[in-house]
């Protein structure tokens, strides 16, 4: 294949060399004339293990050329990869000027020739909506409809890390291909044919967002690990050993567990122990800003779920809450987010019924009893039998935990909102 690469920085140059090493022909284009001259003279513009060797081979075999203009780079190209920078602007928003400018240059270059098939793959990290609200309008302002129709736009975020960029290119954690319809790209998938990685085909915006989610998660992990590390040092603990024990749990700690967007956390352990850790930190003068944000974030999330539930409900509507405990099969109501949901619904004047087969209001004792009745003094009046729950007639059924799976509602099926899954 012939591939044009726009932006020969860390991502673009590495990508160009890796693509060329697979037998494809690459034409690289960079806005910086000094950089172009250095590359044309055989000098890699970045220091990255393995890149110079790949570059030397590609040049020697005539598979890497430096283009002097967008039109030259695009000559005969099947795919153009856009790898220009997207730095932070003064207000923290992405500065999209390089994306806008390179797209304008590509549009102008394409307008000089008859329409032809070309895949424009954006490797740069783009905020959601960039392709639909910036890239496409810029191209459409330069190109007639026939040219536009021949173009395939793709958001194809890059996951390589500097210092291991070549290895990461050939073994990425996954390949994400965001297109208009979300069904993948024949051209791009042919280019990646030799690379073993799961392929996710989605629409533009989900693909665009991927990289922000990844990097924010990585940042959250580093900040969390360092808060715990600092706390260990203040407490005189062996931070390394605490870390080793923590990461050894790949079932609950380093795993997809607790990472699905849906219900708030609650129950008898998580909120209590987060609070206790905050107190330990405060007591020894440690700052734990990430940890300190957790309970506040959880309260905001509980309220968001409540607002989602009532958004389209008329005043005084009838609601069935299925599952009151924080998970099915237990009658432990301590700090259950579903108790908060019930309390908010009652306070707002909705007619509430609760179905939870594990619960017998008469059997609640101790702290569990205190919590339940402090939040829901009329708890025994709210609980309904399975027959009543299944008979229907509710304006809304809120599936608060997996208890809903036990129920078979009579026709017509009720409107069910599953708050365990954000969709
Ligand atoms: N560096 C990383 O580790 C990494 C990893 C994954 C994704 N990304 C993302 O990839 C993108 C590029 O990052 P980078 O670190 O390679 O940036 P970089 O600053 O190293 O390189 C960008 C290059 O684009 C060139 N450029 C600007 N406008 C141009 C134009 N109109 N035509 C041609 N070239 C032009 C610049 O001269 C520069 O050489 C960013 O969106 C970044 O967030 C970076």
GROMACS .gro file of C-alpha atoms and ligand atoms in nm:
model
  467
    1UNK     CA    1   0.000   0.000   0.000
    2UNK     CA    2   0.102   0.363  -0.031
    3UNK     CA    3   0.064   0.558   0.291
    4UNK     CA    4   0.103   0.933   0.343
    5UNK     CA    5   0.197   1.033   0.699
    6UNK     CA    6   0.133   1.392   0.807
    7UNK     CA    7   0.330   1.508   1.113
    8UNK     CA    8   0.666   1.337   1.164
    9UNK     CA    9   0.698   1.371   1.542
   10UNK     CA   10   0.708   1.088   1.797
   11UNK     CA   11   0.391   0.924   1.673
   12UNK     CA   12   0.411   1.004   1.302
   13UNK     CA   13   0.775   0.919   1.245
   14UNK     CA   14   0.761   0.594   1.443
   15UNK     CA   15   0.438   0.495   1.269
   16UNK     CA   16   0.586   0.577   0.928
   17UNK     CA   17   0.897   0.365   0.993
   18UNK     CA   18   0.694   0.071   1.127
   19UNK     CA   19   0.458   0.083   0.828
   20UNK     CA   20   0.752   0.099   0.585
   21UNK     CA   21   0.915  -0.199   0.758
   22UNK     CA   22   0.611  -0.406   0.663
   23UNK     CA   23   0.677  -0.353   0.294
   24UNK     CA   24   0.451  -0.052   0.234
   25UNK     CA   25   0.560   0.273   0.070
   26UNK     CA   26   0.550   0.577   0.295
   27UNK     CA   27   0.557   0.944   0.200
   28UNK     CA   28   0.617   1.156   0.509
   29UNK     CA   29   0.518   1.521   0.531
   30UNK     CA   30   0.595   1.764   0.813
   31UNK     CA   31   0.524   2.136   0.835
   32UNK     CA   32   0.873   2.197   0.973
   33UNK     CA   33   1.114   2.243   0.679
   34UNK     CA   34   1.426   2.183   0.891
   35UNK     CA   35   1.279   1.854   1.012
   36UNK     CA   36   1.197   1.751   0.654
   37UNK     CA   37   1.552   1.832   0.544
   38UNK     CA   38   1.706   1.632   0.830
   39UNK     CA   39   1.485   1.332   0.755
   40UNK     CA   40   1.561   1.356   0.384
   41UNK     CA   41   1.930   1.348   0.480
   42UNK     CA   42   1.874   1.024   0.672
   43UNK     CA   43   1.850   1.160   1.024
   44UNK     CA   44   1.561   1.042   1.243
   45UNK     CA   45   1.397   1.347   1.408
   46UNK     CA   46   1.335   1.161   1.734
   47UNK     CA   47   1.538   0.940   1.962
   48UNK     CA   48   1.341   0.620   2.001
   49UNK     CA   49   1.484   0.267   2.033
   50UNK     CA   50   1.476   0.078   1.703
   51UNK     CA   51   1.341   0.364   1.491
   52UNK     CA   52   1.669   0.469   1.326
   53UNK     CA   53   1.738   0.110   1.216
   54UNK     CA   54   1.388   0.074   1.065
   55UNK     CA   55   1.431   0.412   0.896
   56UNK     CA   56   1.772   0.323   0.750
   57UNK     CA   57   1.636   0.001   0.601
   58UNK     CA   58   1.325   0.171   0.462
   59UNK     CA   59   1.534   0.445   0.298
   60UNK     CA   60   1.783   0.199   0.157
   61UNK     CA   61   1.496   0.001   0.004
   62UNK     CA   62   1.330   0.318  -0.130
   63UNK     CA   63   1.017   0.280   0.083
   64UNK     CA   64   1.039   0.608   0.276
   65UNK     CA   65   1.032   0.939   0.094
   66UNK     CA   66   0.992   1.290   0.230
   67UNK     CA   67   0.726   1.497   0.055
   68UNK     CA   68   0.755   1.871   0.012
   69UNK     CA   69   0.381   1.937   0.007
   70UNK     CA   70   0.050   1.778   0.098
   71UNK     CA   71  -0.025   1.717  -0.271
   72UNK     CA   72   0.306   1.536  -0.318
   73UNK     CA   73   0.250   1.323  -0.006
   74UNK     CA   74  -0.098   1.225  -0.124
   75UNK     CA   75   0.008   1.123  -0.476
   76UNK     CA   76  -0.116   0.767  -0.525
   77UNK     CA   77  -0.181   0.722  -0.150
   78UNK     CA   78  -0.437   0.463  -0.036
   79UNK     CA   79  -0.425   0.589   0.321
   80UNK     CA   80  -0.323   0.919   0.480
   81UNK     CA   81  -0.239   0.912   0.849
   82UNK     CA   82  -0.268   1.234   1.042
   83UNK     CA   83  -0.027   1.247   1.337
   84UNK     CA   84   0.006   1.620   1.407
   85UNK     CA   85   0.011   1.752   1.763
   86UNK     CA   86  -0.297   1.837   1.971
   87UNK     CA   87  -0.142   2.027   2.265
   88UNK     CA   88  -0.326   2.197   2.550
   89UNK     CA   89  -0.457   2.546   2.489
   90UNK     CA   90  -0.431   2.814   2.762
   91UNK     CA   91  -0.769   2.712   2.907
   92UNK     CA   92  -0.690   2.339   2.904
   93UNK     CA   93  -0.899   2.269   2.595
   94UNK     CA   94  -0.725   2.088   2.312
   95UNK     CA   95  -0.563   2.327   2.069
   96UNK     CA   96  -0.700   2.202   1.739
   97UNK     CA   97  -0.518   2.443   1.512
   98UNK     CA   98  -0.277   2.182   1.372
   99UNK     CA   99  -0.562   1.942   1.298
  100UNK     CA  100  -0.761   2.218   1.127
  101UNK     CA  101  -0.459   2.332   0.925
  102UNK     CA  102  -0.340   1.989   0.810
  103UNK     CA  103  -0.698   1.900   0.716
  104UNK     CA  104  -0.730   2.223   0.517
  105UNK     CA  105  -0.403   2.144   0.336
  106UNK     CA  106  -0.521   1.791   0.257
  107UNK     CA  107  -0.856   1.924   0.131
  108UNK     CA  108  -0.686   2.175  -0.095
  109UNK     CA  109  -0.445   1.915  -0.231
  110UNK     CA  110  -0.728   1.672  -0.304
  111UNK     CA  111  -0.934   1.941  -0.477
  112UNK     CA  112  -0.662   1.970  -0.746
  113UNK     CA  113  -0.724   1.616  -0.875
  114UNK     CA  114  -1.036   1.420  -0.973
  115UNK     CA  115  -1.218   1.238  -0.692
  116UNK     CA  116  -1.059   0.910  -0.584
  117UNK     CA  117  -1.083   0.667  -0.295
  118UNK     CA  118  -0.868   0.763   0.003
  119UNK     CA  119  -0.880   0.671   0.371
  120UNK     CA  120  -0.795   0.961   0.603
  121UNK     CA  121  -0.702   0.809   0.938
  122UNK     CA  122  -0.660   1.047   1.232
  123UNK     CA  123  -0.400   0.898   1.471
  124UNK     CA  124  -0.375   1.216   1.679
  125UNK     CA  125  -0.571   1.228   2.002
  126UNK     CA  126  -0.892   1.413   1.916
  127UNK     CA  127  -1.164   1.529   2.151
  128UNK     CA  128  -1.502   1.365   2.082
  129UNK     CA  129  -1.680   1.531   1.792
  130UNK     CA  130  -1.360   1.646   1.617
  131UNK     CA  131  -1.415   1.447   1.298
  132UNK     CA  132  -1.781   1.539   1.264
  133UNK     CA  133  -1.757   1.901   1.378
  134UNK     CA  134  -1.412   2.009   1.259
  135UNK     CA  135  -1.248   1.769   1.012
  136UNK     CA  136  -1.549   1.701   0.792
  137UNK     CA  137  -1.664   2.065   0.767
  138UNK     CA  138  -1.309   2.179   0.684
  139UNK     CA  139  -1.285   1.919   0.407
  140UNK     CA  140  -1.637   1.992   0.282
  141UNK     CA  141  -1.553   2.362   0.257
  142UNK     CA  142  -1.275   2.274   0.009
  143UNK     CA  143  -1.408   1.969  -0.170
  144UNK     CA  144  -1.709   1.912  -0.399
  145UNK     CA  145  -1.955   1.636  -0.294
  146UNK     CA  146  -1.804   1.377  -0.533
  147UNK     CA  147  -1.462   1.420  -0.370
  148UNK     CA  148  -1.616   1.399  -0.024
  149UNK     CA  149  -1.805   1.083  -0.114
  150UNK     CA  150  -1.479   0.915  -0.219
  151UNK     CA  151  -1.313   0.988   0.117
  152UNK     CA  152  -1.329   0.754   0.414
  153UNK     CA  153  -1.274   0.930   0.747
  154UNK     CA  154  -1.146   0.725   1.039
  155UNK     CA  155  -1.060   0.799   1.398
  156UNK     CA  156  -0.777   0.559   1.477
  157UNK     CA  157  -0.617   0.657   1.809
  158UNK     CA  158  -0.255   0.567   1.875
  159UNK     CA  159  -0.157   0.373   2.189
  160UNK     CA  160   0.221   0.366   2.161
  161UNK     CA  161   0.437   0.480   2.451
  162UNK     CA  162   0.760   0.668   2.400
  163UNK     CA  163   1.072   0.455   2.463
  164UNK     CA  164   0.883   0.136   2.366
  165UNK     CA  165   0.707   0.286   2.063
  166UNK     CA  166   0.822   0.034   1.801
  167UNK     CA  167   0.731  -0.268   2.013
  168UNK     CA  168   0.398  -0.102   2.098
  169UNK     CA  169   0.321  -0.040   1.731
  170UNK     CA  170   0.354  -0.409   1.649
  171UNK     CA  171   0.183  -0.529   1.968
  172UNK     CA  172  -0.072  -0.266   2.065
  173UNK     CA  173  -0.317  -0.339   2.347
  174UNK     CA  174  -0.592  -0.307   2.081
  175UNK     CA  175  -0.676  -0.137   1.755
  176UNK     CA  176  -0.968   0.106   1.761
  177UNK     CA  177  -1.133   0.198   1.433
  178UNK     CA  178  -1.395   0.470   1.453
  179UNK     CA  179  -1.598   0.535   1.140
  180UNK     CA  180  -1.924   0.701   1.040
  181UNK     CA  181  -2.124   0.376   1.052
  182UNK     CA  182  -1.905   0.204   1.309
  183UNK     CA  183  -1.843  -0.106   1.095
  184UNK     CA  184  -1.467  -0.077   1.047
  185UNK     CA  185  -1.242   0.024   0.758
  186UNK     CA  186  -1.135  -0.223   0.489
  187UNK     CA  187  -0.826  -0.020   0.396
  188UNK     CA  188  -0.701   0.038   0.747
  189UNK     CA  189  -0.764  -0.318   0.856
  190UNK     CA  190  -0.564  -0.439   0.553
  191UNK     CA  191  -0.276  -0.217   0.669
  192UNK     CA  192  -0.291  -0.369   1.018
  193UNK     CA  193  -0.338  -0.724   0.888
  194UNK     CA  194  -0.008  -0.852   1.030
  195UNK     CA  195  -0.064  -0.706   1.376
  196UNK     CA  196  -0.210  -0.931   1.644
  197UNK     CA  197  -0.447  -0.726   1.858
  198UNK     CA  198  -0.817  -0.717   1.930
  199UNK     CA  199  -0.994  -0.482   1.688
  200UNK     CA  200  -1.276  -0.259   1.813
  201UNK     CA  201  -1.500  -0.110   1.546
  202UNK     CA  202  -1.712   0.178   1.668
  203UNK     CA  203  -1.838   0.519   1.564
  204UNK     CA  204  -1.620   0.831   1.556
  205UNK     CA  205  -1.690   0.970   1.901
  206UNK     CA  206  -1.633   0.653   2.103
  207UNK     CA  207  -1.303   0.600   1.919
  208UNK     CA  208  -1.200   0.960   1.975
  209UNK     CA  209  -1.275   0.941   2.347
  210UNK     CA  210  -1.076   0.619   2.403
  211UNK     CA  211  -0.737   0.778   2.444
  212UNK     CA  212  -0.856   1.037   2.696
  213UNK     CA  213  -1.013   0.763   2.907
  214UNK     CA  214  -0.691   0.558   2.891
  215UNK     CA  215  -0.461   0.842   2.984
  216UNK     CA  216  -0.685   0.974   3.259
  217UNK     CA  217  -0.705   0.624   3.405
  218UNK     CA  218  -0.328   0.588   3.391
  219UNK     CA  219  -0.295   0.923   3.567
  220UNK     CA  220  -0.551   0.816   3.830
  221UNK     CA  221  -0.355   0.496   3.893
  222UNK     CA  222  -0.026   0.681   3.938
  223UNK     CA  223  -0.182   0.942   4.168
  224UNK     CA  224  -0.360   0.674   4.375
  225UNK     CA  225  -0.047   0.459   4.403
  226UNK     CA  226   0.155   0.760   4.514
  227UNK     CA  227  -0.103   0.867   4.773
  228UNK     CA  228  -0.094   0.519   4.922
  229UNK     CA  229   0.287   0.515   4.898
  230UNK     CA  230   0.318   0.852   5.077
  231UNK     CA  231   0.074   0.736   5.342
  232UNK     CA  232   0.278   0.417   5.396
  233UNK     CA  233   0.594   0.620   5.443
  234UNK     CA  234   0.427   0.847   5.698
  235UNK     CA  235   0.296   0.544   5.885
  236UNK     CA  236   0.636   0.375   5.876
  237UNK     CA  237   0.508   0.092   5.652
  238UNK     CA  238   0.697  -0.081   5.374
  239UNK     CA  239   0.532   0.087   5.071
  240UNK     CA  240   0.688  -0.163   4.830
  241UNK     CA  241   0.546  -0.460   5.015
  242UNK     CA  242   0.202  -0.302   5.047
  243UNK     CA  243   0.215  -0.240   4.671
  244UNK     CA  244   0.318  -0.600   4.597
  245UNK     CA  245   0.032  -0.739   4.804
  246UNK     CA  246  -0.212  -0.497   4.639
  247UNK     CA  247  -0.120  -0.573   4.277
  248UNK     CA  248  -0.101  -0.949   4.338
  249UNK     CA  249  -0.483  -0.953   4.345
  250UNK     CA  250  -0.569  -0.969   3.977
  251UNK     CA  251  -0.924  -1.082   4.051
  252UNK     CA  252  -1.056  -0.772   4.225
  253UNK     CA  253  -0.775  -0.511   4.233
  254UNK     CA  254  -0.598  -0.514   3.896
  255UNK     CA  255  -0.887  -0.634   3.683
  256UNK     CA  256  -1.209  -0.515   3.517
  257UNK     CA  257  -1.389  -0.568   3.850
  258UNK     CA  258  -1.545  -0.246   3.984
  259UNK     CA  259  -1.476  -0.069   3.655
  260UNK     CA  260  -1.816  -0.088   3.487
  261UNK     CA  261  -2.010   0.238   3.475
  262UNK     CA  262  -2.339   0.179   3.653
  263UNK     CA  263  -2.445   0.175   4.015
  264UNK     CA  264  -2.289   0.375   4.296
  265UNK     CA  265  -2.076   0.197   4.555
  266UNK     CA  266  -2.222   0.124   4.894
  267UNK     CA  267  -2.272  -0.150   5.146
  268UNK     CA  268  -2.114  -0.207   5.481
  269UNK     CA  269  -1.748  -0.193   5.375
  270UNK     CA  270  -1.648   0.044   5.096
  271UNK     CA  271  -1.778   0.379   5.226
  272UNK     CA  272  -1.678   0.298   5.584
  273UNK     CA  273  -1.324   0.196   5.495
  274UNK     CA  274  -1.265   0.484   5.257
  275UNK     CA  275  -1.369   0.717   5.538
  276UNK     CA  276  -1.139   0.536   5.781
  277UNK     CA  277  -0.844   0.561   5.542
  278UNK     CA  278  -0.913   0.933   5.502
  279UNK     CA  279  -0.903   0.965   5.879
  280UNK     CA  280  -0.575   0.771   5.904
  281UNK     CA  281  -0.431   1.007   5.641
  282UNK     CA  282  -0.555   1.322   5.815
  283UNK     CA  283  -0.428   1.193   6.148
  284UNK     CA  284  -0.071   1.166   6.020
  285UNK     CA  285  -0.087   1.486   5.815
  286UNK     CA  286  -0.094   1.318   5.473
  287UNK     CA  287  -0.279   1.466   5.178
  288UNK     CA  288  -0.489   1.218   4.981
  289UNK     CA  289  -0.674   1.429   4.725
  290UNK     CA  290  -0.770   1.139   4.499
  291UNK     CA  291  -0.907   0.933   4.788
  292UNK     CA  292  -1.080   1.240   4.931
  293UNK     CA  293  -1.279   1.280   4.608
  294UNK     CA  294  -1.431   0.930   4.617
  295UNK     CA  295  -1.724   0.969   4.856
  296UNK     CA  296  -1.821   1.306   4.712
  297UNK     CA  297  -1.810   1.158   4.361
  298UNK     CA  298  -2.026   0.868   4.478
  299UNK     CA  299  -2.290   1.100   4.626
  300UNK     CA  300  -2.300   1.295   4.300
  301UNK     CA  301  -2.345   0.968   4.114
  302UNK     CA  302  -2.632   0.858   4.338
  303UNK     CA  303  -2.810   1.183   4.270
  304UNK     CA  304  -2.745   1.154   3.896
  305UNK     CA  305  -2.908   0.808   3.899
  306UNK     CA  306  -3.207   0.949   4.086
  307UNK     CA  307  -3.240   1.232   3.833
  308UNK     CA  308  -3.221   0.983   3.544
  309UNK     CA  309  -3.499   0.783   3.707
  310UNK     CA  310  -3.740   1.072   3.755
  311UNK     CA  311  -3.652   1.279   3.446
  312UNK     CA  312  -3.968   1.189   3.255
  313UNK     CA  313  -4.190   1.083   3.544
  314UNK     CA  314  -4.504   1.288   3.613
  315UNK     CA  315  -4.549   1.418   3.968
  316UNK     CA  316  -4.684   1.152   4.202
  317UNK     CA  317  -4.612   0.865   3.959
  318UNK     CA  318  -4.589   0.511   4.093
  319UNK     CA  319  -4.245   0.352   4.106
  320UNK     CA  320  -4.137  -0.001   4.187
  321UNK     CA  321  -3.780  -0.028   4.316
  322UNK     CA  322  -3.651  -0.382   4.264
  323UNK     CA  323  -3.365  -0.450   4.504
  324UNK     CA  324  -3.309  -0.238   4.814
  325UNK     CA  325  -2.995  -0.397   4.956
  326UNK     CA  326  -2.669  -0.306   4.780
  327UNK     CA  327  -2.663  -0.651   4.619
  328UNK     CA  328  -2.911  -0.936   4.582
  329UNK     CA  329  -2.936  -1.217   4.834
  330UNK     CA  330  -2.849  -1.005   5.139
  331UNK     CA  331  -3.065  -0.795   5.369
  332UNK     CA  332  -2.770  -0.570   5.457
  333UNK     CA  333  -2.903  -0.219   5.403
  334UNK     CA  334  -2.608  -0.034   5.555
  335UNK     CA  335  -2.512   0.249   5.317
  336UNK     CA  336  -2.699   0.086   5.031
  337UNK     CA  337  -2.724   0.344   4.751
  338UNK     CA  338  -3.070   0.202   4.680
  339UNK     CA  339  -3.189   0.318   5.021
  340UNK     CA  340  -3.084   0.670   4.913
  341UNK     CA  341  -3.274   0.626   4.588
  342UNK     CA  342  -3.587   0.521   4.782
  343UNK     CA  343  -3.550   0.811   5.024
  344UNK     CA  344  -3.516   1.064   4.741
  345UNK     CA  345  -3.817   0.919   4.556
  346UNK     CA  346  -4.035   0.940   4.867
  347UNK     CA  347  -3.916   1.292   4.948
  348UNK     CA  348  -4.013   1.401   4.596
  349UNK     CA  349  -4.367   1.267   4.644
  350UNK     CA  350  -4.356   0.958   4.420
  351UNK     CA  351  -4.565   0.655   4.519
  352UNK     CA  352  -4.300   0.397   4.598
  353UNK     CA  353  -4.314   0.020   4.631
  354UNK     CA  354  -4.005  -0.190   4.700
  355UNK     CA  355  -3.948  -0.553   4.608
  356UNK     CA  356  -3.654  -0.729   4.772
  357UNK     CA  357  -3.709  -1.097   4.858
  358UNK     CA  358  -3.410  -1.105   5.096
  359UNK     CA  359  -3.567  -0.839   5.315
  360UNK     CA  360  -3.802  -0.886   5.604
  361UNK     CA  361  -3.843  -0.552   5.777
  362UNK     CA  362  -3.935  -0.731   6.101
  363UNK     CA  363  -3.605  -0.915   6.111
  364UNK     CA  364  -3.371  -0.619   6.067
  365UNK     CA  365  -3.155  -0.568   6.375
  366UNK     CA  366  -2.867  -0.356   6.501
  367UNK     CA  367  -2.696  -0.104   6.276
  368UNK     CA  368  -2.884  -0.245   5.979
  369UNK     CA  369  -3.217  -0.167   6.146
  370UNK     CA  370  -3.101   0.180   6.248
  371UNK     CA  371  -2.986   0.269   5.900
  372UNK     CA  372  -3.295   0.134   5.728
  373UNK     CA  373  -3.544   0.308   5.955
  374UNK     CA  374  -3.350   0.633   5.982
  375UNK     CA  375  -3.369   0.666   5.605
  376UNK     CA  376  -3.699   0.488   5.542
  377UNK     CA  377  -3.921   0.500   5.851
  378UNK     CA  378  -4.211   0.345   5.654
  379UNK     CA  379  -4.000   0.058   5.522
  380UNK     CA  380  -4.248  -0.217   5.617
  381UNK     CA  381  -4.529  -0.039   5.427
  382UNK     CA  382  -4.312  -0.006   5.116
  383UNK     CA  383  -4.224  -0.374   5.077
  384UNK     CA  384  -4.445  -0.564   4.833
  385UNK     CA  385  -4.471  -0.933   4.744
  386UNK     CA  386  -4.346  -1.089   4.424
  387UNK     CA  387  -4.709  -1.120   4.300
  388UNK     CA  388  -4.770  -0.748   4.347
  389UNK     CA  389  -4.438  -0.662   4.182
  390UNK     CA  390  -4.508  -0.885   3.882
  391UNK     CA  391  -4.869  -0.769   3.843
  392UNK     CA  392  -4.738  -0.438   3.705
  393UNK     CA  393  -4.928  -0.112   3.691
  394UNK     CA  394  -4.620   0.091   3.786
  395UNK     CA  395  -4.519   0.395   3.582
  396UNK     CA  396  -4.155   0.296   3.623
  397UNK     CA  397  -3.964  -0.006   3.748
  398UNK     CA  398  -3.611   0.069   3.871
  399UNK     CA  399  -3.380  -0.230   3.854
  400UNK     CA  400  -3.141  -0.147   4.135
  401UNK     CA  401  -2.963  -0.481   4.148
  402UNK     CA  402  -2.982  -0.825   3.984
  403UNK     CA  403  -3.304  -0.913   4.173
  404UNK     CA  404  -3.491  -0.798   3.862
  405UNK     CA  405  -3.379  -1.116   3.681
  406UNK     CA  406  -3.610  -1.324   3.905
  407UNK     CA  407  -3.924  -1.137   3.802
  408UNK     CA  408  -4.159  -1.212   3.511
  409UNK     CA  409  -4.383  -0.913   3.461
  410UNK     CA  410  -4.736  -0.954   3.330
  411UNK     CA  411  -4.821  -0.784   3.002
  412UNK     CA  412  -4.794  -0.503   2.914
  413UNK     CA  413  -4.423  -0.498   3.007
  414UNK     CA  414  -4.337  -0.209   3.239
  415UNK     CA  415  -4.086   0.064   3.164
  416UNK     CA  416  -3.768  -0.062   3.330
  417UNK     CA  417  -3.468   0.154   3.412
  418UNK     CA  418  -3.160  -0.052   3.499
  419UNK     CA  419  -2.943   0.171   3.715
  420UNK     CA  420  -2.673  -0.097   3.732
  421UNK     CA  421  -2.566  -0.016   3.377
  422UNK     CA  422  -2.512   0.330   3.238
  423UNK     CA  423  -2.637   0.334   2.880
  424LIG     N1  424   0.385   1.112   2.200
  424LIG     C1  425   0.316   1.007   2.240
  424LIG     O1  426   0.363   0.921   2.314
  424LIG     C2  427   0.176   0.987   2.189
  424LIG     C3  428   0.116   0.862   2.202
  424LIG     C4  429  -0.013   0.844   2.152
  424LIG     C5  430  -0.080   0.949   2.093
  424LIG     N2  431  -0.021   1.071   2.084
  424LIG     C6  432  -0.093   1.178   2.016
  424LIG     O2  433  -0.043   1.182   1.882
  424LIG     C7  434  -0.041   1.317   1.834
  424LIG     C8  435   0.100   1.356   1.792
  424LIG     O3  436   0.183   1.349   1.905
  424LIG     P1  437   0.341   1.362   1.892
  424LIG     O4  438   0.396   1.345   2.029
  424LIG     O5  439   0.391   1.276   1.782
  424LIG     O6  440   0.355   1.517   1.847
  424LIG     P2  441   0.486   1.594   1.798
  424LIG     O7  442   0.471   1.733   1.846
  424LIG     O8  443   0.608   1.516   1.836
  424LIG     O9  444   0.476   1.590   1.640
  424LIG     C9  445   0.380   1.658   1.570
  424LIG    C10  446   0.440   1.696   1.434
  424LIG    O10  447   0.337   1.745   1.351
  424LIG    C11  448   0.396   1.844   1.268
  424LIG     N3  449   0.292   1.926   1.206
  424LIG    C12  450   0.216   2.026   1.260
  424LIG     N4  451   0.133   2.074   1.167
  424LIG    C13  452   0.154   2.004   1.053
  424LIG    C14  453   0.098   2.009   0.923
  424LIG     N5  454   0.005   2.098   0.890
  424LIG     N6  455   0.143   1.921   0.831
  424LIG    C15  456   0.240   1.832   0.860
  424LIG     N7  457   0.297   1.825   0.982
  424LIG    C16  458   0.255   1.909   1.077
  424LIG    C17  459   0.490   1.919   1.361
  424LIG    O11  460   0.586   1.993   1.290
  424LIG    C18  461   0.548   1.803   1.441
  424LIG    O12  462   0.666   1.754   1.381
  424LIG    C19  463  -0.098   1.401   1.947
  424LIG    O13  464  -0.237   1.416   1.928
  424LIG    C20  465  -0.072   1.317   2.070
  424LIG    O14  466  -0.162   1.347   2.175
  424LIG    C21  467   0.106   1.093   2.130
   0.00000   0.00000   0.00000
